[in-house]
Amino acid sequence: MSAKEKYLVLKNVSTHNLKNVEAKILLGGLNVVCGVSGSGKTSLIRHTLYPLLARALGQEVDDEEMSDDQGTLGPADAVKNLSSVHFVSQEGIGRSTRSTIATYLGFYDDIRKILATTPAAKANDLTPGFFSFNVPGGRCETCKGLGYVVEDLSFLGEMPVTCSSCRGMQFTDEALSITYRGKNLHDILQLTIEEAREFFYEHTKLARALDQIIGMGLGYVRLGQNTSSFSGGEAQRLKLLRLLLDAVDRKPCCLIFDEPSTGLSDKDVQQLLLQLLRLRDAGHTVIVVEHHLGLIASADWLLEVGPEAASAGGTLVFQGPPADIKKAKDSRTAPYLLSS
Ligand SMILES: [Zn+2]
């Protein structure tokens, strides 16, 4: 390794089953933390590095498992290379009924602008704001643009029922009269990401964002689909996409992912890896807790916690470039990595 490389160093870590661990994280690198289930990798990253780094950077962390005797993080001149730390979990995205993939990732704004520049919209002085879900204008005011209302159906309890004012169309007739390439806003929100990519091919910025979503294996999602319906794996990939779409230009930060390959095909894992490398190439420090061999082999800096689970684990059996793992006698990953 060159003298220019900088590391965050965790020392004397004794969180949960960890046994006085000392571990290094490569700044500006793709760090992968592996180890058998229950070996202590989550304790090391989620419950030690994350809260210690957040505290050092003056961020609030809500981690009731955090204690004061769980180790130290340094050196200060390495920490100051980072502006913030983000833990990208598999927990679902907010329960907002109005949150869709289009609003969550921000490209709904582009779609509103496209509609507002059609001749019919211009003739009626309709602005992008007119097509918003959040403010009155083109949305149906009975259902506030949801297309349904919640009614108390006595013995069934509260149930969503198609809005009778807009017949589930979400918008007023005036808004729905505005079309782009033959589709109104309601039609557009029914498109899948893949269909939308074709439909909006002339709009470079929007098409690029849609390409990234397809690249993450989410091309089947409908633009208007509520984000609260996504699985944990889908939610995590959406969060990664949002980071990619707006964090690439941000100051270097530390991004932590907990098993992001969960539920992905090998092809989608390749795409995930490309996106993680893009974040790294933009100067961010990426840390991934993973068991997928493809991701492990692609690390700039690999850490293995183990060798086994619980009290038979809790030590660092290896840290270094993946190619050096053959030197680690207690590694459970090395035999798989070297034979693949
Ligand atoms: Zn309505």
GROMACS .gro file of C-alpha atoms and ligand atoms in nm:
model
  341
    1MET     CA    1   0.000   0.000   0.000
    2SER     CA    2   0.121   0.350  -0.070
    3ALA     CA    3   0.205   0.595   0.202
    4LYS     CA    4  -0.069   0.823   0.073
    5GLU     CA    5  -0.347   0.585   0.171
    6LYS     CA    6  -0.532   0.686   0.483
    7TYR     CA    7  -0.725   0.467   0.723
    8LEU     CA    8  -0.980   0.507   0.995
    9VAL     CA    9  -0.863   0.294   1.286
   10LEU     CA   10  -1.090   0.129   1.541
   11LYS     CA   11  -0.916   0.013   1.859
   12ASN     CA   12  -1.006  -0.192   2.166
   13VAL     CA   13  -1.349  -0.279   2.030
   14SER     CA   14  -1.545  -0.501   2.268
   15THR     CA   15  -1.902  -0.450   2.146
   16HIS     CA   16  -2.113  -0.765   2.196
   17ASN     CA   17  -1.892  -1.067   2.118
   18LEU     CA   18  -1.596  -0.869   1.981
   19LYS     CA   19  -1.269  -0.943   2.160
   20ASN     CA   20  -1.059  -0.629   2.181
   21VAL     CA   21  -1.058  -0.589   1.804
   22GLU     CA   22  -0.840  -0.345   1.613
   23ALA     CA   23  -0.961  -0.280   1.258
   24LYS     CA   24  -0.878  -0.043   0.974
   25ILE     CA   25  -1.109   0.110   0.713
   26LEU     CA   26  -0.958   0.241   0.389
   27LEU     CA   27  -1.064   0.601   0.328
   28GLY     CA   28  -1.196   0.654  -0.023
   29GLY     CA   29  -1.205   0.279  -0.083
   30LEU     CA   30  -1.458   0.001  -0.122
   31ASN     CA   31  -1.437  -0.180   0.212
   32VAL     CA   32  -1.612  -0.516   0.246
   33VAL     CA   33  -1.670  -0.678   0.583
   34CYS     CA   34  -1.738  -1.052   0.568
   35GLY     CA   35  -1.757  -1.342   0.809
   36VAL     CA   36  -1.995  -1.621   0.902
   37SER     CA   37  -2.338  -1.525   1.034
   38GLY     CA   38  -2.314  -1.418   1.398
   39SER     CA   39  -1.935  -1.367   1.386
   40GLY     CA   40  -1.961  -1.000   1.489
   41LYS     CA   41  -1.946  -0.806   1.162
   42THR     CA   42  -2.266  -0.613   1.235
   43SER     CA   43  -2.139  -0.541   1.587
   44LEU     CA   44  -1.817  -0.402   1.441
   45ILE     CA   45  -1.973  -0.182   1.174
   46ARG     CA   46  -2.332  -0.096   1.264
   47HIS     CA   47  -2.294  -0.090   1.640
   48THR     CA   48  -1.938   0.044   1.673
   49LEU     CA   49  -1.793   0.222   1.371
   50TYR     CA   50  -2.119   0.391   1.274
   51PRO     CA   51  -2.204   0.545   1.614
   52LEU     CA   52  -1.840   0.636   1.688
   53LEU     CA   53  -1.794   0.804   1.350
   54ALA     CA   54  -2.129   0.981   1.371
   55ARG     CA   55  -2.040   1.113   1.714
   56ALA     CA   56  -1.697   1.229   1.590
   57LEU     CA   57  -1.868   1.414   1.305
   58GLY     CA   58  -2.124   1.574   1.534
   59GLN     CA   59  -2.419   1.375   1.399
   60GLU     CA   60  -2.703   1.234   1.607
   61VAL     CA   61  -2.735   0.857   1.613
   62ASP     CA   62  -3.025   0.668   1.750
   63ASP     CA   63  -2.863   0.347   1.866
   64GLU     CA   64  -2.973   0.217   2.202
   65GLU     CA   65  -2.705  -0.054   2.183
   66MET     CA   66  -2.429   0.204   2.188
   67SER     CA   67  -2.216   0.207   2.501
   68ASP     CA   68  -1.917   0.414   2.605
   69ASP     CA   69  -1.672   0.129   2.655
   70GLN     CA   70  -1.701  -0.015   2.307
   71GLY     CA   71  -1.377   0.117   2.161
   72THR     CA   72  -1.211   0.420   2.009
   73LEU     CA   73  -1.194   0.568   1.661
   74GLY     CA   74  -0.912   0.771   1.513
   75PRO     CA   75  -0.694   0.930   1.400
   76ALA     CA   76  -0.847   1.276   1.398
   77ASP     CA   77  -0.681   1.378   1.072
   78ALA     CA   78  -0.840   1.077   0.898
   79VAL     CA   79  -1.186   1.147   1.042
   80LYS     CA   80  -1.175   1.506   0.922
   81ASN     CA   81  -1.160   1.384   0.561
   82LEU     CA   82  -1.526   1.292   0.594
   83SER     CA   83  -1.821   1.530   0.605
   84SER     CA   84  -2.085   1.283   0.725
   85VAL     CA   85  -2.173   0.916   0.768
   86HIS     CA   86  -2.487   0.742   0.643
   87PHE     CA   87  -2.614   0.399   0.734
   88VAL     CA   88  -2.820   0.267   0.442
   89SER     CA   89  -3.041   0.004   0.599
   90GLN     CA   90  -3.298  -0.232   0.453
   91GLU     CA   91  -3.569  -0.071   0.660
   92GLY     CA   92  -3.859   0.058   0.455
   93ILE     CA   93  -3.888   0.407   0.320
   94GLY     CA   94  -4.128   0.644   0.497
   95ARG     CA   95  -4.495   0.566   0.516
   96SER     CA   96  -4.597   0.879   0.329
   97THR     CA   97  -4.893   0.787   0.113
   98ARG     CA   98  -4.777   1.032  -0.153
   99SER     CA   99  -4.424   0.898  -0.185
  100THR     CA  100  -4.365   0.721  -0.516
  101ILE     CA  101  -4.042   0.616  -0.683
  102ALA     CA  102  -4.081   0.925  -0.906
  103THR     CA  103  -4.113   1.169  -0.615
  104TYR     CA  104  -3.864   0.985  -0.392
  105LEU     CA  105  -3.589   0.997  -0.654
  106GLY     CA  106  -3.685   1.347  -0.765
  107PHE     CA  107  -3.754   1.282  -1.132
  108TYR     CA  108  -4.124   1.359  -1.096
  109ASP     CA  109  -4.014   1.723  -1.120
  110ASP     CA  110  -3.876   1.653  -1.469
  111ILE     CA  111  -4.205   1.493  -1.575
  112ARG     CA  112  -4.406   1.792  -1.447
  113LYS     CA  113  -4.180   2.026  -1.641
  114ILE     CA  114  -4.221   1.823  -1.960
  115LEU     CA  115  -4.601   1.842  -1.930
  116ALA     CA  116  -4.588   2.216  -1.856
  117THR     CA  117  -4.395   2.281  -2.177
  118THR     CA  118  -4.658   2.119  -2.402
  119PRO     CA  119  -4.843   2.370  -2.624
  120ALA     CA  120  -5.177   2.302  -2.452
  121ALA     CA  121  -5.030   2.366  -2.106
  122LYS     CA  122  -4.862   2.684  -2.223
  123ALA     CA  123  -5.184   2.808  -2.383
  124ASN     CA  124  -5.358   2.769  -2.046
  125ASP     CA  125  -5.068   2.910  -1.840
  126LEU     CA  126  -5.022   2.582  -1.655
  127THR     CA  127  -4.693   2.568  -1.465
  128PRO     CA  128  -4.505   2.260  -1.338
  129GLY     CA  129  -4.658   2.334  -0.995
  130PHE     CA  130  -5.003   2.272  -1.141
  131PHE     CA  131  -4.913   1.902  -1.182
  132SER     CA  132  -4.792   1.863  -0.822
  133PHE     CA  133  -4.936   1.614  -0.571
  134ASN     CA  134  -4.848   1.839  -0.281
  135VAL     CA  135  -5.037   2.159  -0.355
  136PRO     CA  136  -5.383   2.235  -0.495
  137GLY     CA  137  -5.398   2.291  -0.869
  138GLY     CA  138  -5.433   1.999  -1.104
  139ARG     CA  139  -5.471   1.729  -0.842
  140CYS     CA  140  -5.813   1.601  -0.739
  141GLU     CA  141  -5.896   1.783  -0.415
  142THR     CA  142  -6.129   1.513  -0.285
  143CYS     CA  143  -5.850   1.253  -0.262
  144LYS     CA  144  -5.557   1.501  -0.276
  145GLY     CA  145  -5.418   1.318  -0.578
  146LEU     CA  146  -5.417   0.971  -0.423
  147GLY     CA  147  -5.692   0.828  -0.644
  148TYR     CA  148  -5.857   0.671  -0.341
  149VAL     CA  149  -6.013   0.774  -0.013
  150VAL     CA  150  -6.015   0.578   0.312
  151GLU     CA  151  -6.365   0.489   0.424
  152ASP     CA  152  -6.491   0.314   0.732
  153LEU     CA  153  -6.675   0.010   0.597
  154SER     CA  154  -6.821  -0.091   0.935
  155PHE     CA  155  -6.733  -0.459   0.981
  156LEU     CA  156  -6.437  -0.440   0.737
  157GLY     CA  157  -6.286  -0.145   0.920
  158GLU     CA  158  -6.104   0.130   0.730
  159MET     CA  159  -6.049   0.046   0.364
  160PRO     CA  160  -5.918   0.243   0.066
  161VAL     CA  161  -6.199   0.304  -0.183
  162THR     CA  162  -6.160   0.447  -0.535
  163CYS     CA  163  -6.220   0.822  -0.523
  164SER     CA  164  -6.561   0.899  -0.674
  165SER     CA  165  -6.467   1.256  -0.776
  166CYS     CA  166  -6.181   1.161  -1.008
  167ARG     CA  167  -6.276   0.792  -1.052
  168GLY     CA  168  -5.924   0.700  -0.938
  169MET     CA  169  -5.760   0.924  -1.199
  170GLN     CA  170  -5.589   1.139  -0.929
  171PHE     CA  171  -5.616   1.463  -1.128
  172THR     CA  172  -5.880   1.704  -1.253
  173ASP     CA  173  -6.017   1.677  -1.606
  174GLU     CA  174  -5.824   1.992  -1.693
  175ALA     CA  175  -5.496   1.835  -1.582
  176LEU     CA  176  -5.579   1.509  -1.758
  177SER     CA  177  -5.651   1.696  -2.082
  178ILE     CA  178  -5.280   1.778  -2.105
  179THR     CA  179  -5.095   1.503  -2.286
  180TYR     CA  180  -4.740   1.439  -2.390
  181ARG     CA  181  -4.696   1.198  -2.681
  182GLY     CA  182  -5.057   1.088  -2.633
  183LYS     CA  183  -5.039   1.013  -2.260
  184ASN     CA  184  -5.175   1.219  -1.973
  185LEU     CA  185  -5.022   1.228  -1.625
  186HIS     CA  186  -5.231   0.939  -1.500
  187ASP     CA  187  -5.123   0.723  -1.796
  188ILE     CA  188  -4.761   0.821  -1.740
  189LEU     CA  189  -4.772   0.719  -1.374
  190GLN     CA  190  -4.889   0.373  -1.481
  191LEU     CA  191  -4.576   0.319  -1.691
  192THR     CA  192  -4.304   0.093  -1.562
  193ILE     CA  193  -3.954   0.240  -1.535
  194GLU     CA  194  -3.856   0.045  -1.848
  195GLU     CA  195  -4.155   0.174  -2.045
  196ALA     CA  196  -4.085   0.528  -1.923
  197ARG     CA  197  -3.723   0.499  -2.039
  198GLU     CA  198  -3.849   0.439  -2.391
  199PHE     CA  199  -4.124   0.699  -2.365
  200PHE     CA  200  -3.893   0.981  -2.246
  201TYR     CA  201  -3.591   0.885  -2.458
  202GLU     CA  202  -3.552   1.244  -2.583
  203HIS     CA  203  -3.500   1.381  -2.232
  204THR     CA  204  -3.137   1.303  -2.159
  205LYS     CA  205  -3.126   1.378  -1.786
  206LEU     CA  206  -3.447   1.190  -1.711
  207ALA     CA  207  -3.345   0.898  -1.933
  208ARG     CA  208  -3.014   0.874  -1.749
  209ALA     CA  209  -3.187   0.856  -1.412
  210LEU     CA  210  -3.423   0.587  -1.545
  211ASP     CA  211  -3.125   0.393  -1.682
  212GLN     CA  212  -2.973   0.388  -1.335
  213ILE     CA  213  -3.294   0.251  -1.186
  214ILE     CA  214  -3.308  -0.020  -1.452
  215GLY     CA  215  -2.943  -0.091  -1.378
  216MET     CA  216  -3.039  -0.164  -1.018
  217GLY     CA  217  -3.291  -0.425  -1.127
  218LEU     CA  218  -3.598  -0.209  -1.057
  219GLY     CA  219  -3.716  -0.161  -1.416
  220TYR     CA  220  -4.045  -0.338  -1.340
  221VAL     CA  221  -4.159  -0.076  -1.084
  222ARG     CA  222  -4.440   0.159  -1.189
  223LEU     CA  223  -4.367   0.531  -1.168
  224GLY     CA  224  -4.669   0.590  -0.946
  225GLN     CA  225  -4.613   0.291  -0.718
  226ASN     CA  226  -4.612   0.382  -0.350
  227THR     CA  227  -4.268   0.342  -0.192
  228SER     CA  228  -4.414   0.194   0.126
  229SER     CA  229  -4.499  -0.119  -0.076
  230PHE     CA  230  -4.133  -0.199  -0.147
  231SER     CA  231  -3.951  -0.491   0.013
  232GLY     CA  232  -3.646  -0.431   0.233
  233GLY     CA  233  -3.406  -0.508  -0.051
  234GLU     CA  234  -3.592  -0.283  -0.294
  235ALA     CA  235  -3.603  -0.002  -0.038
  236GLN     CA  236  -3.229  -0.027   0.020
  237ARG     CA  237  -3.157  -0.010  -0.352
  238LEU     CA  238  -3.384   0.293  -0.381
  239LYS     CA  239  -3.189   0.462  -0.103
  240LEU     CA  240  -2.864   0.378  -0.282
  241LEU     CA  241  -3.007   0.529  -0.602
  242ARG     CA  242  -3.106   0.846  -0.423
  243LEU     CA  243  -2.752   0.872  -0.286
  244LEU     CA  244  -2.614   0.818  -0.636
  245LEU     CA  245  -2.842   1.075  -0.791
  246ASP     CA  246  -2.752   1.347  -0.543
  247ALA     CA  247  -2.451   1.240  -0.336
  248VAL     CA  248  -2.206   1.198  -0.619
  249ASP     CA  249  -2.137   1.570  -0.614
  250ARG     CA  250  -2.135   1.597  -0.237
  251LYS     CA  251  -1.829   1.626  -0.014
  252PRO     CA  252  -1.666   1.291   0.065
  253CYS     CA  253  -1.876   1.101   0.314
  254CYS     CA  254  -1.888   0.749   0.457
  255LEU     CA  255  -2.167   0.524   0.327
  256ILE     CA  256  -2.243   0.198   0.508
  257PHE     CA  257  -2.455  -0.076   0.348
  258ASP     CA  258  -2.590  -0.381   0.528
  259GLU     CA  259  -2.597  -0.685   0.293
  260PRO     CA  260  -2.715  -0.490  -0.014
  261SER     CA  261  -2.699  -0.799  -0.238
  262THR     CA  262  -2.986  -0.964  -0.051
  263GLY     CA  263  -3.246  -1.089  -0.297
  264LEU     CA  264  -3.050  -0.988  -0.609
  265SER     CA  265  -2.962  -1.207  -0.906
  266ASP     CA  266  -2.592  -1.233  -0.998
  267LYS     CA  267  -2.652  -0.994  -1.288
  268ASP     CA  268  -2.808  -0.739  -1.054
  269VAL     CA  269  -2.519  -0.780  -0.809
  270GLN     CA  270  -2.285  -0.679  -1.092
  271GLN     CA  271  -2.490  -0.362  -1.140
  272LEU     CA  272  -2.490  -0.300  -0.766
  273LEU     CA  273  -2.112  -0.333  -0.763
  274LEU     CA  274  -2.079  -0.081  -1.047
  275GLN     CA  275  -2.292   0.168  -0.853
  276LEU     CA  276  -2.087   0.115  -0.535
  277LEU     CA  277  -1.768   0.172  -0.735
  278ARG     CA  278  -1.915   0.493  -0.877
  279LEU     CA  279  -1.970   0.619  -0.524
  280ARG     CA  280  -1.612   0.527  -0.438
  281ASP     CA  281  -1.479   0.695  -0.752
  282ALA     CA  282  -1.667   1.010  -0.652
  283GLY     CA  283  -1.447   1.015  -0.340
  284HIS     CA  284  -1.675   0.851  -0.085
  285THR     CA  285  -1.569   0.584   0.162
  286VAL     CA  286  -1.795   0.283   0.103
  287ILE     CA  287  -1.836   0.006   0.362
  288VAL     CA  288  -2.038  -0.302   0.276
  289VAL     CA  289  -2.125  -0.584   0.514
  290GLU     CA  290  -2.157  -0.876   0.272
  291HIS     CA  291  -2.134  -1.248   0.210
  292HIS     CA  292  -2.153  -1.236  -0.172
  293LEU     CA  293  -1.821  -1.363  -0.310
  294GLY     CA  294  -1.831  -1.134  -0.613
  295LEU     CA  295  -1.850  -0.827  -0.391
  296ILE     CA  296  -1.591  -0.967  -0.149
  297ALA     CA  297  -1.344  -1.027  -0.434
  298SER     CA  298  -1.397  -0.672  -0.563
  299ALA     CA  299  -1.308  -0.501  -0.237
  300ASP     CA  300  -1.016  -0.261  -0.214
  301TRP     CA  301  -0.989  -0.352   0.152
  302LEU     CA  302  -1.137  -0.668   0.299
  303LEU     CA  303  -1.208  -0.745   0.664
  304GLU     CA  304  -1.318  -1.085   0.791
  305VAL     CA  305  -1.464  -1.124   1.138
  306GLY     CA  306  -1.469  -1.474   1.287
  307PRO     CA  307  -1.360  -1.741   1.264
  308GLU     CA  308  -1.694  -1.878   1.388
  309ALA     CA  309  -2.009  -1.734   1.544
  310ALA     CA  310  -2.079  -1.589   1.890
  311SER     CA  311  -1.807  -1.671   2.147
  312ALA     CA  312  -1.615  -1.871   1.883
  313GLY     CA  313  -1.600  -1.553   1.674
  314GLY     CA  314  -1.539  -1.191   1.762
  315THR     CA  315  -1.184  -1.160   1.631
  316LEU     CA  316  -1.049  -1.012   1.311
  317VAL     CA  317  -0.909  -1.310   1.119
  318PHE     CA  318  -0.804  -1.098   0.823
  319GLN     CA  319  -0.775  -0.742   0.695
  320GLY     CA  320  -0.603  -0.634   0.377
  321PRO     CA  321  -0.643  -0.656   0.001
  322PRO     CA  322  -0.850  -0.966  -0.095
  323ALA     CA  323  -0.553  -1.118  -0.280
  324ASP     CA  324  -0.370  -1.154   0.052
  325ILE     CA  325  -0.641  -1.357   0.224
  326LYS     CA  326  -0.462  -1.683   0.149
  327LYS     CA  327  -0.222  -1.587   0.429
  328ALA     CA  328  -0.506  -1.592   0.683
  329LYS     CA  329  -0.509  -1.940   0.834
  330ASP     CA  330  -0.839  -1.898   1.021
  331SER     CA  331  -1.030  -1.744   0.731
  332ARG     CA  332  -1.355  -1.920   0.640
  333THR     CA  333  -1.384  -1.705   0.326
  334ALA     CA  334  -1.040  -1.779   0.178
  335PRO     CA  335  -1.116  -2.134   0.051
  336TYR     CA  336  -1.424  -2.008  -0.139
  337LEU     CA  337  -1.254  -1.696  -0.268
  338LEU     CA  338  -0.945  -1.880  -0.387
  339SER     CA  339  -1.143  -2.153  -0.563
  340SER     CA  340  -1.385  -1.919  -0.742
  341ZN      ZN  341  -5.989   1.193  -0.646
   0.00000   0.00000   0.00000
